[in-house]
mmCIF file of C-alpha atoms in Angstrom:
data_model
loop_
_atom_site.group_PDB
_atom_site.id
_atom_site.type_symbol
_atom_site.label_atom_id
_atom_site.label_comp_id
_atom_site.label_asym_id
_atom_site.label_seq_id
_atom_site.Cartn_x
_atom_site.Cartn_y
_atom_site.Cartn_z
ATOM 1 C CA UNK A 1 -86.093 -37.154 -212.793
ATOM 2 C CA UNK A 2 -87.158 -39.910 -209.791
ATOM 3 C CA UNK A 3 -88.776 -43.234 -210.578
ATOM 4 C CA UNK A 4 -90.192 -43.616 -207.827
ATOM 5 C CA UNK A 5 -87.696 -47.200 -206.474
ATOM 6 C CA UNK A 6 -85.793 -46.010 -203.636
ATOM 7 C CA UNK A 7 -82.106 -45.897 -203.425
ATOM 8 C CA UNK A 8 -81.033 -47.396 -201.291
ATOM 9 C CA UNK A 9 -82.275 -50.885 -199.315
ATOM 10 C CA UNK A 10 -83.615 -51.279 -196.630
ATOM 11 C CA UNK A 11 -84.202 -54.268 -195.574
ATOM 12 C CA UNK A 12 -83.799 -56.626 -192.001
ATOM 13 C CA UNK A 13 -80.532 -57.509 -191.947
ATOM 14 C CA UNK A 14 -78.252 -54.550 -189.490
ATOM 15 C CA UNK A 15 -75.664 -52.919 -191.374
ATOM 16 C CA UNK A 16 -73.662 -53.320 -188.299
ATOM 17 C CA UNK A 17 -72.573 -56.378 -186.816
ATOM 18 C CA UNK A 18 -74.261 -56.896 -183.472
ATOM 19 C CA UNK A 19 -72.326 -55.673 -180.155
ATOM 20 C CA UNK A 20 -70.536 -57.263 -177.716
ATOM 21 C CA UNK A 21 -72.388 -56.280 -175.386
ATOM 22 C CA UNK A 22 -75.693 -57.711 -177.318
ATOM 23 C CA UNK A 23 -74.070 -60.809 -178.071
ATOM 24 C CA UNK A 24 -73.803 -61.920 -174.343
ATOM 25 C CA UNK A 25 -77.168 -60.753 -173.596
ATOM 26 C CA UNK A 26 -77.996 -63.191 -176.044
ATOM 27 C CA UNK A 27 -75.843 -66.269 -175.127
ATOM 28 C CA UNK A 28 -77.158 -65.193 -171.225
ATOM 29 C CA UNK A 29 -81.159 -65.654 -172.053
ATOM 30 C CA UNK A 30 -80.352 -68.824 -173.770
ATOM 31 C CA UNK A 31 -78.365 -70.630 -170.790
ATOM 32 C CA UNK A 32 -80.691 -69.648 -168.597
ATOM 33 C CA UNK A 33 -83.126 -71.087 -171.055
ATOM 34 C CA UNK A 34 -81.074 -74.690 -171.164
ATOM 35 C CA UNK A 35 -80.351 -74.652 -167.399
ATOM 36 C CA UNK A 36 -84.960 -73.806 -166.929
ATOM 37 C CA UNK A 37 -84.931 -77.110 -169.108
ATOM 38 C CA UNK A 38 -82.456 -79.239 -167.475
ATOM 39 C CA UNK A 39 -84.017 -78.625 -164.026
ATOM 40 C CA UNK A 40 -88.042 -79.596 -164.963
ATOM 41 C CA UNK A 41 -86.006 -83.282 -166.825
ATOM 42 C CA UNK A 42 -83.988 -82.873 -163.124
ATOM 43 C CA UNK A 43 -86.873 -83.104 -161.690
ATOM 44 C CA UNK A 44 -89.104 -84.818 -163.700
ATOM 45 C CA UNK A 45 -87.020 -88.247 -163.398
ATOM 46 C CA UNK A 46 -86.487 -87.991 -160.240
ATOM 47 C CA UNK A 47 -90.218 -87.623 -158.848
ATOM 48 C CA UNK A 48 -90.628 -90.192 -161.160
ATOM 49 C CA UNK A 49 -87.770 -92.212 -159.609
ATOM 50 C CA UNK A 50 -89.000 -90.998 -155.811
ATOM 51 C CA UNK A 51 -92.891 -92.559 -157.464
ATOM 52 C CA UNK A 52 -91.128 -95.912 -158.466
ATOM 53 C CA UNK A 53 -89.451 -96.193 -154.765
ATOM 54 C CA UNK A 54 -92.641 -95.272 -152.720
ATOM 55 C CA UNK A 55 -93.883 -98.348 -154.943
ATOM 56 C CA UNK A 56 -91.401 -100.576 -155.059
ATOM 57 C CA UNK A 57 -91.650 -100.505 -150.490
ATOM 58 C CA UNK A 58 -95.020 -100.398 -150.459
ATOM 59 C CA UNK A 59 -95.120 -103.919 -152.689
ATOM 60 C CA UNK A 60 -92.394 -105.284 -149.972
ATOM 61 C CA UNK A 61 -95.258 -104.348 -146.788
#
């Protein structure tokens, strides 16, 4: 007799652990995001420093 319930719970969690290739792909993606953010921040700081340097030079002459 069937009561309409599922015999096996199907959830969003995978049955097997993350594979080696998938783990490396995820870590590479995270590393690329961090590198992109670091470069953006360095560009912003460098740009600000150049602007301050130009203002300082203009104020002297």
